[in-house]
Each structure stands twice: as C-alpha cells, then as structure tokens.
Coordinates of N, CA and C and ligand atoms in Angstrom, one line a residue:
M200 N 5.0 38.8 26.2 CA 5.9 37.8 25.8 C 6.0 37.6 24.3
R201 N 4.7 37.5 23.7 CA 4.6 37.3 22.2 C 5.2 38.5 21.5
G202 N 4.8 39.8 22.1 CA 5.3 41.0 21.5 C 6.8 41.1 21.5
T203 N 7.4 40.7 22.6 CA 8.9 40.7 22.7 C 9.5 39.8 21.7
L204 N 8.9 38.7 21.5 CA 9.5 37.7 20.6 C 9.4 38.3 19.2
M205 N 8.3 38.9 18.9 CA 8.0 39.5 17.5 C 9.1 40.6 17.3
L206 N 9.3 41.4 18.3 CA 10.3 42.5 18.1 C 11.7 41.9 17.9
T207 N 12.0 40.9 18.6 CA 13.3 40.2 18.4 C 13.5 39.8 17.0
W208 N 12.4 39.1 16.5 CA 12.5 38.6 15.1 C 12.7 39.8 14.1
I209 N 11.9 40.9 14.3 CA 12.0 42.0 13.4 C 13.4 42.6 13.4
L210 N 14.0 42.6 14.6 CA 15.4 43.1 14.8 C 16.3 42.2 14.0
I211 N 16.2 40.9 14.2 CA 17.1 40.0 13.5 C 17.0 40.1 12.0
I212 N 15.8 40.2 11.5 CA 15.6 40.3 10.1 C 16.2 41.7 9.5
C213 N 16.0 42.8 10.3 CA 16.6 44.0 9.9 C 18.1 44.0 9.8
L214 N 18.7 43.4 10.9 CA 20.1 43.3 11.0 C 20.7 42.4 9.9
S215 N 19.9 41.3 9.5 CA 20.4 40.4 8.5 C 20.4 41.1 7.1
Q216 N 19.4 42.0 6.9 CA 19.3 42.8 5.7 C 20.5 43.7 5.5
V217 N 20.8 44.4 6.6 CA 22.0 45.3 6.6 C 23.2 44.5 6.2
A218 N 23.4 43.3 6.9 CA 24.5 42.4 6.6 C 24.6 42.0 5.1
A219 N 23.4 41.7 4.6 CA 23.3 41.2 3.2 C 23.8 42.3 2.2
Q220 N 23.4 43.6 2.6 CA 23.8 44.7 1.7 C 25.3 44.9 1.6
S221 N 26.0 44.6 2.8 CA 27.4 45.0 2.8 C 28.3 43.9 2.1
Q222 N 27.7 42.7 1.9 CA 28.5 41.6 1.4 C 27.7 40.8 0.4
R223 N 28.1 40.6 -0.8 CA 27.3 39.8 -1.8 C 27.4 38.3 -1.4
Q224 N 26.3 37.6 -1.4 CA 26.3 36.2 -1.2 C 25.1 35.6 -1.9
Y225 N 25.2 34.3 -2.1 CA 24.2 33.6 -2.9 C 23.0 33.0 -2.0
Y226 N 23.1 33.2 -0.7 CA 22.1 32.7 0.2 C 21.6 33.7 1.1
S227 N 20.3 33.6 1.6 CA 19.8 34.5 2.5 C 20.1 34.1 4.0
E228 N 19.8 34.9 4.9 CA 19.8 34.5 6.3 C 18.6 33.6 6.5
T229 N 18.8 32.6 7.3 CA 17.7 31.7 7.6 C 16.8 32.4 8.6
R230 N 15.5 32.3 8.3 CA 14.5 33.0 9.1 C 13.3 32.1 9.4
P231 N 12.6 32.4 10.5 CA 11.5 31.5 10.9 C 10.4 31.4 9.8
H232 N 9.9 30.3 9.6 CA 8.7 30.1 8.7 C 7.5 30.1 9.5
I233 N 6.6 31.0 9.2 CA 5.3 31.1 9.9 C 4.3 30.2 9.1
P234 N 3.9 29.1 9.6 CA 3.1 28.2 8.9 C 1.7 28.8 8.6
R235 N 1.2 28.5 7.4 CA -0.1 28.9 7.0 C -1.0 27.7 7.0
P236 N -2.3 27.8 7.2 CA -3.2 26.6 7.2 C -3.1 25.9 5.9
I237 N -3.1 24.6 6.0 CA -3.0 23.7 4.8 C -4.3 23.3 4.3
K238 N -4.5 23.5 3.0 CA -5.8 23.1 2.4 C -5.8 21.7 1.8
V239 N -7.0 21.1 1.7 CA -7.1 19.8 1.1 C -7.9 19.9 -0.1
T240 N -7.4 19.4 -1.2 CA -8.2 19.4 -2.5 C -8.2 18.0 -3.1
N241 N -9.3 17.5 -3.6 CA -9.4 16.2 -4.2 C -9.6 16.5 -5.7
L242 N -8.8 15.7 -6.5 CA -9.0 15.7 -8.0 C -9.4 14.3 -8.4
H243 N -10.3 14.3 -9.5 CA -10.8 13.1 -10.0 C -10.8 13.2 -11.5
F244 N -10.0 12.3 -12.2 CA -10.0 12.3 -13.7 C -9.5 10.9 -14.2
F245 N -9.5 10.8 -15.5 CA -9.1 9.5 -16.1 C -8.0 9.8 -17.1
M246 N -6.9 9.0 -16.9 CA -5.8 9.1 -17.8 C -6.0 8.1 -19.0
H247 N -5.9 8.6 -20.2 CA -6.1 7.8 -21.4 C -4.8 7.6 -22.1
E248 N -4.4 6.4 -22.2 CA -3.1 6.1 -22.9 C -3.3 5.3 -24.2
N249 N -2.8 5.8 -25.3 CA -2.9 5.1 -26.6 C -1.6 4.5 -26.9
L250 N -1.5 3.2 -27.0 CA -0.2 2.5 -27.2 C 0.2 2.2 -28.6
G251 N -0.8 2.3 -29.5 CA -0.4 1.9 -30.9 C -0.6 3.0 -31.9
G252 N -0.1 2.8 -33.1 CA -0.4 3.7 -34.2 C 0.3 5.0 -34.2
T253 N -0.1 5.8 -35.1 CA 0.6 7.1 -35.3 C 0.3 8.1 -34.2
N254 N -0.8 7.9 -33.5 CA -1.2 8.8 -32.4 C -0.9 8.2 -31.0
A255 N 0.2 7.4 -30.9 CA 0.5 6.8 -29.6 C 0.9 7.9 -28.6
S256 N 0.4 7.7 -27.4 CA 0.7 8.7 -26.4 C 1.8 8.2 -25.4
A257 N 2.3 7.0 -25.7 CA 3.4 6.4 -24.9 C 4.3 5.7 -25.9
V258 N 5.5 6.1 -26.0 CA 6.4 5.4 -26.9 C 7.7 5.0 -26.2
I259 N 8.4 4.0 -26.7 CA 9.6 3.5 -26.2 C 10.7 4.4 -26.7
V260 N 11.5 5.0 -25.8 CA 12.6 5.9 -26.3 C 14.0 5.3 -26.0
A261 N 14.1 4.3 -25.2 CA 15.4 3.6 -24.9 C 15.1 2.2 -24.3
Q262 N 16.0 1.3 -24.5 CA 15.8 -0.1 -24.1 C 17.1 -0.7 -23.8
S263 N 17.2 -1.6 -22.8 CA 18.4 -2.4 -22.6 C 18.4 -3.4 -23.7
N264 N 19.6 -3.9 -24.0 CA 19.7 -5.0 -25.0 C 19.7 -6.4 -24.4
I265 N 19.4 -6.5 -23.1 CA 19.4 -7.8 -22.4 C 18.0 -8.3 -22.4
T266 N 17.7 -9.3 -23.3 CA 16.4 -9.8 -23.3 C 16.3 -11.3 -22.9
S267 N 17.5 -11.9 -22.9 CA 17.5 -13.3 -22.7 C 17.1 -13.7 -21.2
N268 N 17.3 -12.8 -20.3 CA 17.0 -13.1 -18.9 C 15.5 -12.7 -18.6
D269 N 14.8 -12.3 -19.6 CA 13.5 -11.7 -19.4 C 12.4 -12.4 -20.4
N270 N 12.6 -13.7 -20.7 CA 11.8 -14.4 -21.6 C 11.7 -13.8 -22.9
N271 N 12.8 -13.1 -23.3 CA 12.8 -12.4 -24.6 C 11.7 -11.5 -24.9
S272 N 11.3 -10.8 -23.8 CA 10.2 -9.9 -23.9 C 10.5 -8.7 -24.8
S273 N 9.5 -8.2 -25.5 CA 9.7 -7.0 -26.3 C 9.8 -5.7 -25.5
V274 N 9.4 -5.8 -24.2 CA 9.6 -4.7 -23.3 C 10.3 -5.2 -22.1
P275 N 11.6 -5.4 -22.2 CA 12.4 -6.0 -21.1 C 12.7 -5.0 -20.0
F276 N 13.2 -5.5 -18.9 CA 13.7 -4.6 -17.8 C 14.6 -3.6 -18.4
G277 N 14.5 -2.3 -18.1 CA 15.3 -1.3 -18.6 C 14.7 -0.6 -19.8
T278 N 13.4 -0.8 -20.1 CA 12.7 -0.1 -21.1 C 12.1 1.2 -20.6
L279 N 12.4 2.3 -21.4 CA 12.0 3.6 -21.0 C 11.0 4.2 -21.9
F280 N 9.9 4.6 -21.4 CA 8.8 5.2 -22.2 C 8.7 6.7 -22.0
A281 N 8.5 7.4 -23.1 CA 8.1 8.8 -23.0 C 6.6 8.9 -23.1
V282 N 5.9 9.7 -22.2 CA 4.5 9.6 -22.1 C 3.9 11.0 -22.2
D283 N 2.8 11.2 -23.0 CA 2.1 12.4 -23.0 C 0.6 12.0 -23.1
D284 N 0.0 11.6 -22.0 CA -1.4 11.1 -22.0 C -2.4 12.2 -21.7
P285 N -3.4 12.3 -22.5 CA -4.5 13.2 -22.1 C -5.2 12.8 -20.8
L286 N -5.6 13.8 -20.0 CA -6.4 13.5 -18.8 C -7.8 14.0 -19.2
R287 N -8.8 13.1 -19.0 CA -10.2 13.4 -19.4 C -11.1 13.3 -18.1
I288 N -12.2 14.0 -18.2 CA -13.1 14.1 -17.1 C -13.8 12.8 -16.9
G289 N -13.9 12.0 -17.9 CA -14.5 10.7 -17.8 C -13.8 9.6 -18.5
P290 N -14.3 8.3 -18.4 CA -13.6 7.2 -19.1 C -13.9 7.1 -20.6
E291 N -14.9 7.9 -21.1 CA -15.3 7.9 -22.5 C -14.1 8.5 -23.3
P292 N -13.7 7.9 -24.4 CA -12.6 8.5 -25.2 C -12.9 9.9 -25.7
D293 N -14.1 10.3 -25.8 CA -14.4 11.6 -26.3 C -14.8 12.6 -25.2
S294 N -14.6 12.2 -23.9 CA -15.0 13.2 -22.8 C -14.0 14.3 -22.7
E295 N -14.3 15.3 -22.1 CA -13.6 16.6 -22.1 C -12.1 16.4 -21.5
V296 N -11.2 16.9 -22.3 CA -9.8 16.9 -21.9 C -9.6 18.0 -20.8
I297 N -9.0 17.7 -19.7 CA -8.8 18.7 -18.6 C -7.3 18.9 -18.3
G298 N -6.5 18.1 -19.0 CA -5.0 18.3 -18.8 C -4.2 17.2 -19.5
N299 N -3.0 17.0 -19.1 CA -2.2 15.9 -19.6 C -1.1 15.5 -18.6
A300 N -0.7 14.2 -18.8 CA 0.3 13.7 -17.9 C 1.6 13.5 -18.8
Q301 N 2.6 14.2 -18.5 CA 3.8 14.2 -19.3 C 5.0 13.7 -18.5
G302 N 5.8 12.8 -19.0 CA 7.0 12.3 -18.3 C 7.5 11.0 -18.8
L303 N 8.1 10.3 -17.9 CA 8.8 9.1 -18.2 C 8.3 7.9 -17.4
S304 N 8.3 6.8 -17.9 CA 8.0 5.6 -17.2 C 9.0 4.5 -17.5
L305 N 9.7 4.0 -16.5 CA 10.8 3.1 -16.6 C 10.4 1.7 -16.1
L306 N 10.6 0.7 -16.9 CA 10.5 -0.6 -16.4 C 11.7 -0.9 -15.5
A307 N 11.5 -0.6 -14.2 CA 12.6 -0.7 -13.3 C 12.6 -1.9 -12.4
G308 N 11.7 -2.8 -12.6 CA 11.6 -4.0 -11.8 C 12.1 -5.2 -12.7
T309 N 13.0 -6.0 -12.1 CA 13.5 -7.2 -12.9 C 12.4 -8.2 -13.0
N310 N 11.9 -8.6 -11.9 CA 10.8 -9.7 -12.0 C 10.0 -9.6 -10.7
P311 N 8.7 -9.3 -10.8 CA 8.0 -8.9 -12.0 C 8.4 -7.6 -12.6
R312 N 8.0 -7.4 -13.9 CA 8.5 -6.1 -14.5 C 7.6 -5.0 -14.1
T313 N 7.9 -4.4 -12.9 CA 7.2 -3.3 -12.5 C 7.8 -2.0 -13.0
S314 N 7.1 -0.9 -12.9 CA 7.7 0.3 -13.5 C 7.7 1.4 -12.4
T315 N 8.6 2.4 -12.6 CA 8.7 3.6 -11.8 C 8.4 4.8 -12.7
T316 N 7.5 5.7 -12.3 CA 7.1 6.8 -13.1 C 7.5 8.1 -12.6
Y317 N 7.8 9.0 -13.5 CA 8.2 10.4 -13.2 C 7.3 11.3 -14.1
F318 N 6.2 11.7 -13.5 CA 5.1 12.4 -14.3 C 4.8 13.7 -13.7
D319 N 4.5 14.7 -14.7 CA 4.0 16.0 -14.3 C 2.5 16.0 -14.8
F320 N 1.6 16.1 -14.0 CA 0.2 16.1 -14.4 C -0.2 17.6 -14.4
G321 N -0.4 18.1 -15.6 CA -0.7 19.5 -15.8 C -2.2 19.7 -16.2
F322 N -2.8 20.8 -15.7 CA -4.2 21.0 -16.0 C -4.4 22.2 -16.9
T323 N -5.4 22.1 -17.8 CA -5.5 23.1 -18.8 C -6.9 23.8 -18.8
T324 N -7.7 23.4 -17.8 CA -9.1 24.0 -17.7 C -9.4 24.3 -16.2
G325 N -10.3 25.2 -16.0 CA -10.9 25.4 -14.7 C -9.9 26.1 -13.8
K326 N -10.1 26.0 -12.5 CA -9.4 26.7 -11.4 C -7.9 26.4 -11.5
Y327 N -7.5 25.2 -11.9 CA -6.1 24.8 -11.9 C -5.5 24.8 -13.3
N328 N -6.1 25.5 -14.2 CA -5.5 25.8 -15.5 C -4.1 26.4 -15.3
G329 N -3.1 25.8 -15.9 CA -1.7 26.3 -15.8 C -1.0 25.7 -14.6
S330 N -1.7 25.0 -13.7 CA -1.0 24.4 -12.5 C -0.7 23.0 -12.8
S331 N 0.2 22.4 -12.0 CA 0.5 21.0 -12.2 C 0.9 20.3 -10.9
I332 N 0.9 19.0 -10.9 CA 1.4 18.3 -9.7 C 2.4 17.3 -10.2
S333 N 3.4 17.0 -9.4 CA 4.5 16.1 -9.8 C 4.3 14.8 -9.0
M334 N 4.3 13.7 -9.8 CA 4.3 12.4 -9.2 C 5.6 11.7 -9.5
F335 N 6.2 11.1 -8.5 CA 7.4 10.4 -8.6 C 7.3 9.1 -7.7
S336 N 7.1 8.0 -8.4 CA 6.7 6.9 -7.6 C 6.9 5.6 -8.3
R337 N 7.0 4.5 -7.6 CA 6.9 3.2 -8.3 C 5.4 3.1 -8.6
T338 N 5.1 2.4 -9.7 CA 3.7 2.3 -10.2 C 3.0 1.2 -9.5
D339 N 2.0 1.5 -8.8 CA 1.2 0.6 -8.1 C -0.2 1.1 -8.1
L340 N -1.1 0.7 -7.2 CA -2.4 1.3 -7.2 C -2.4 2.6 -6.4
E341 N -1.2 3.0 -5.9 CA -1.0 4.3 -5.3 C 0.3 4.9 -5.7
L342 N 0.2 6.2 -6.1 CA 1.4 7.0 -6.5 C 1.6 8.1 -5.5
A343 N 2.8 8.5 -5.3 CA 3.1 9.6 -4.4 C 3.2 10.9 -5.1
V344 N 2.5 11.9 -4.6 CA 2.6 13.3 -5.1 C 3.6 14.0 -4.3
V345 N 4.7 14.5 -5.0 CA 5.8 15.0 -4.3 C 6.0 16.5 -4.5
G346 N 5.1 17.2 -5.3 CA 5.3 18.6 -5.4 C 4.2 19.1 -6.4
G347 N 4.2 20.5 -6.5 CA 3.2 21.1 -7.4 C 3.7 22.5 -7.8
R348 N 3.0 23.0 -8.9 CA 3.3 24.3 -9.4 C 2.0 25.1 -9.5
G349 N 2.2 26.5 -9.6 CA 1.1 27.4 -9.7 C 0.2 27.4 -8.5
R350 N -1.1 27.2 -8.7 CA -2.0 27.2 -7.5 C -1.8 25.9 -6.7
L351 N -1.1 25.0 -7.2 CA -0.8 23.8 -6.4 C 0.6 23.7 -5.9
R352 N 1.2 24.9 -5.8 CA 2.6 25.0 -5.3 C 2.7 24.3 -4.0
M353 N 3.8 23.6 -3.8 CA 4.1 22.9 -2.6 C 3.2 21.7 -2.2
A354 N 2.4 21.3 -3.2 CA 1.4 20.2 -2.9 C 2.2 18.9 -2.6
T355 N 1.6 18.2 -1.7 CA 2.1 16.8 -1.5 C 0.8 16.0 -1.3
G356 N 0.9 14.7 -1.4 CA -0.3 13.9 -1.3 C -0.1 12.5 -1.9
F357 N -1.2 12.0 -2.4 CA -1.2 10.7 -3.0 C -2.3 10.5 -4.0
A358 N -2.1 9.6 -4.9 CA -3.1 9.3 -5.9 C -3.5 7.8 -5.8
L359 N -4.8 7.6 -5.8 CA -5.2 6.2 -5.8 C -5.7 5.8 -7.2
L360 N -5.2 4.7 -7.7 CA -5.5 4.4 -9.1 C -6.4 3.2 -9.2
N361 N -7.3 3.3 -10.2 CA -8.2 2.2 -10.5 C -8.1 1.9 -12.0
P362 N -7.6 0.8 -12.3 CA -7.5 0.4 -13.8 C -8.9 0.2 -14.3
Y363 N -9.3 1.1 -15.2 CA -10.6 1.0 -15.8 C -10.7 0.1 -17.0
L364 N -9.6 0.2 -17.9 CA -9.6 -0.6 -19.1 C -8.1 -0.8 -19.5
I365 N -7.7 -2.0 -19.7 CA -6.3 -2.3 -20.2 C -6.4 -3.3 -21.3
N366 N -6.1 -3.0 -22.5 CA -5.9 -4.0 -23.5 C -4.6 -3.6 -24.3
A367 N -4.4 -4.3 -25.4 CA -3.1 -4.1 -26.2 C -2.9 -2.7 -26.7
T368 N -4.0 -2.0 -26.9 CA -3.8 -0.7 -27.5 C -4.3 0.5 -26.6
T369 N -5.0 0.2 -25.6 CA -5.6 1.3 -24.8 C -5.5 1.0 -23.3
V370 N -5.1 2.0 -22.6 CA -5.1 1.9 -21.1 C -5.9 3.1 -20.6
I371 N -6.9 2.9 -19.8 CA -7.6 4.0 -19.2 C -7.6 3.8 -17.7
I372 N -7.0 4.7 -16.9 CA -6.9 4.6 -15.5 C -7.5 5.7 -14.8
E373 N -8.4 5.4 -13.8 CA -9.1 6.4 -13.0 C -8.1 6.9 -11.9
F374 N -8.1 8.2 -11.7 CA -7.2 8.7 -10.6 C -8.1 9.4 -9.6
D375 N -7.8 9.1 -8.4 CA -8.5 9.8 -7.2 C -7.3 10.4 -6.4
V376 N -7.1 11.7 -6.5 CA -5.9 12.4 -6.0 C -6.3 13.2 -4.7
T377 N -5.6 13.1 -3.7 CA -5.8 13.9 -2.5 C -4.5 14.7 -2.3
L378 N -4.7 16.1 -2.3 CA -3.6 17.0 -2.2 C -3.7 17.8 -1.0
F379 N -2.5 18.0 -0.3 CA -2.4 19.0 0.8 C -1.5 20.1 0.3
H380 N -2.1 21.3 0.3 CA -1.3 22.4 -0.3 C -1.7 23.8 0.4
H381 N -1.0 24.8 0.1 CA -1.2 26.1 0.7 C -2.3 26.9 -0.1
Ligands
LIG164 C1 -4.6 10.8 -35.1 O1 -5.0 12.1 -34.8 C2 -5.5 12.8 -35.9 C3 -5.7 14.2 -35.4 O2 -6.4 14.2 -34.2 C4 -6.7 12.2 -36.5 O3 -7.1 12.9 -37.6 C5 -6.3 10.8 -37.0 O4 -7.5 10.1 -37.4 C6 -5.8 10.0 -35.8 N1 -5.3 8.7 -36.3 C7 -5.5 7.6 -35.7 C8 -4.9 6.3 -36.3 O5 -6.2 7.5 -34.7
LIG165 C1 24.5 -5.4 -25.8 O1 25.4 -4.2 -25.8 C2 26.7 -4.6 -25.5 C3 27.6 -3.3 -25.4 O2 27.4 -2.6 -26.6 C4 27.3 -5.6 -26.5 O3 28.6 -6.0 -26.1 C5 26.4 -6.8 -26.5 O4 26.8 -7.7 -27.5 C6 25.0 -6.4 -26.7 N1 24.1 -7.7 -26.6 C7 23.1 -8.0 -27.4 C8 22.3 -9.2 -27.0 O5 22.9 -7.4 -28.4
LIG166 C1 9.5 -16.3 -17.6 O1 8.5 -17.2 -17.9 C2 8.4 -18.2 -17.0 C3 7.4 -19.3 -17.4 O2 6.3 -18.7 -18.1 C4 7.9 -17.6 -15.6 O3 7.8 -18.5 -14.6 C5 9.0 -16.5 -15.2 O4 8.5 -15.8 -14.1 C6 9.2 -15.5 -16.4 N1 10.3 -14.7 -16.0 C7 10.3 -13.3 -16.1 C8 11.5 -12.6 -15.8 O5 9.2 -12.8 -16.5
LIG167 C1 15.7 -16.0 -25.8 O1 15.9 -16.1 -27.2 C2 17.2 -16.8 -27.4 C3 17.5 -16.8 -28.9 O2 16.3 -17.1 -29.6 C4 17.1 -18.2 -26.8 O3 18.4 -18.8 -27.0 C5 16.9 -18.1 -25.3 O4 16.7 -19.4 -24.8 C6 15.6 -17.3 -25.1 N1 15.5 -17.1 -23.6 C7 14.4 -17.4 -22.9 C8 14.4 -17.1 -21.5 O5 13.3 -17.7 -23.5
LIG168 C1 -5.9 28.2 -19.8 O1 -4.9 29.1 -19.6 C2 -4.3 29.5 -20.9 C3 -3.1 30.3 -20.6 O2 -3.4 31.3 -19.7 C4 -5.3 30.2 -21.7 O3 -4.8 30.6 -23.0 C5 -6.5 29.3 -21.9 O4 -7.5 30.0 -22.6 C6 -7.1 28.8 -20.6 N1 -8.1 27.8 -20.9 C7 -9.2 27.7 -20.2 C8 -10.2 26.7 -20.7 O5 -9.5 28.5 -19.4
LIG169 C1 -9.1 -1.8 -26.6 O1 -10.3 -1.1 -26.1 C2 -10.7 0.0 -26.8 C3 -11.8 0.7 -26.1 O2 -12.8 -0.2 -25.7 C4 -11.1 -0.5 -28.2 O3 -11.5 0.6 -29.0 C5 -10.0 -1.2 -28.9 O4 -10.4 -1.8 -30.1 C6 -9.4 -2.3 -28.0 N1 -8.2 -2.9 -28.6 C7 -8.0 -4.2 -28.6 C8 -6.7 -4.6 -29.2 O5 -8.7 -5.0 -28.1

C-alpha cells in the first residue's frame, strides 16, 4: 500500500516535470510536503539599548505632529524608532556581543503608549553566526517569533522578556527565546 502510494507520487512528479518543460510558467506543480522532525532550541541573551548621545542605538526617524492629545509628550503616538541594539551574553555593558537586533519600533498604541516592533535578531558568533530570527509583535513581556534565516530557517516560537534595567539613557532587556525549527 505504501509502495503503491510512493510510486503514484513519483509518477505525478515526473509527469509534472514533463509538463513544466513544455510550457514556461512562474509556479511549480504543488507536491506533497514530507514533514521532517522539528527541533527545539533555546536562546538566552541581553539586548542593550542606548538612548542618548552620539552612540544611540535607537533613534526617532519619524513622528506624528499631533501632540495635544498625548499630554504634549516628546514621544507621542505615531513615533517611529530605528533600532540597532547589540545583543550581549550578559547584562554587563562590556560582556561579549553575540549579535544585534535591527529594525523598527512604532509607538502604535494611543493610550497607553504601547509599541509594536519589527525586529531581525541576527547572530554573529557561534553555531548561529550568520543566522537570524524575525520578531513581529506588539511589545509586551512576550514577543512572537515569526520566521528565521540560515540555520534558523522557518523558525517560529516566542521570546519571553525580562526588563533588567530601564532608565533615561539605558535599557537592558533579558531575552529567553524558544524556537521550533528544522
Ligand atoms: C561612542 O563609541 C566610540 C567608539 O566605540 C567611543 O570611542 C566613544 O567614546 C563613544 N561615545 C560615547 C559618548 O559613549
Ligand atoms: C500637522 O500637519 C498638518 C499637515 O501638514 C498641518 O495641517 C497641521 O497644522 C500640523 N499640526 C501641527 C500641530 O503642527
Ligand atoms: C495624560 O495625563 C493624565 C494625567 O496625568 C493621565 O490621566 C492620562 O492618562 C494621560 N493621557 C495620555 C494619553 O497619556
Ligand atoms: C499641549 O500644549 C498646548 C500648547 O502649549 C496646550 O494648549 C495644551 O493644553 C496641551 N495639552 C495637554 C493635554 O497638556
Ligand atoms: C561569523 O561569520 C562571518 C562570515 O562568515 C565571519 O567573517 C566571522 O569570522 C564569523 N565570526 C565568528 C566569531 O565565528
Ligand atoms: C542608567 O543606568 C546605567 C547603567 O547602570 C548608568 O550608567 C547610567 O548613568 C544611568 N543613566 C541615568 C540617566 O540614570
């Protein structure tokens, strides 16, 4: 029964390749996907954000001009930040850099002023050097991982955040990421 099914699929794939050769098209024939076992990997690191001075790692790149409905805040609803934060192995400002988080953070909540982030977390050392994961999520103590590149291709999962330090110039957030990937 299994053998017959396999032969049928092979036949279908062969026939579809013949068809593809005779006529140019931009899509392939749809074929069955044979699932591979999914692996689980945990990542643990600290995101260091510097808000002030010449070495700021998060800067405002666009802003709405409506401040009166927002207590005249300097960062009103509609403020967009470009971010390039180093990821370090520990909370110490001089601990080893293992990657960076690049992307956008938008103050997308009217009241309270919550943000939605579009970040690519790329790694520059170790097994995942050159690989990255995409987070696209409203910012809370949990972020959604919606994809990945390189060795983390097709990753999905979630990141649990622990605010380690937040003051006017420095933000350090601990990330505990669980990834499901091939
Ligand atoms: C900014 O970074 C440069 C190079 O890493 C460093 O020499 C400089 O002291 C830093 N400036 C501040 C204000 O931290
Ligand atoms: C905001 O921008 C709009 C469109 O350019 C303009 O009409 C309005 O006066 C601006 N409001 C403020 C408070 O600057
Ligand atoms: C503006 O300030 C008032 C009083 O501090 C507060 O109740 C309100 O929630 C604030 N509004 C916004 C949009 O932050
Ligand atoms: C914002 O500032 C303007 C001009 O100074 C003032 O008229 C308005 O009442 C302020 N709005 C709030 C919510 O504080
Ligand atoms: C990470 O990969 C880049 C590009 O392949 C390479 O140049 C670099 O030496 C690697 N870094 C580490 C720490 O392995
Ligand atoms: C914020 O915390 C960092 C790290 O502890 C410290 O170096 C910096 O001076 C603090 N900044 C402010 C404005 O308190």
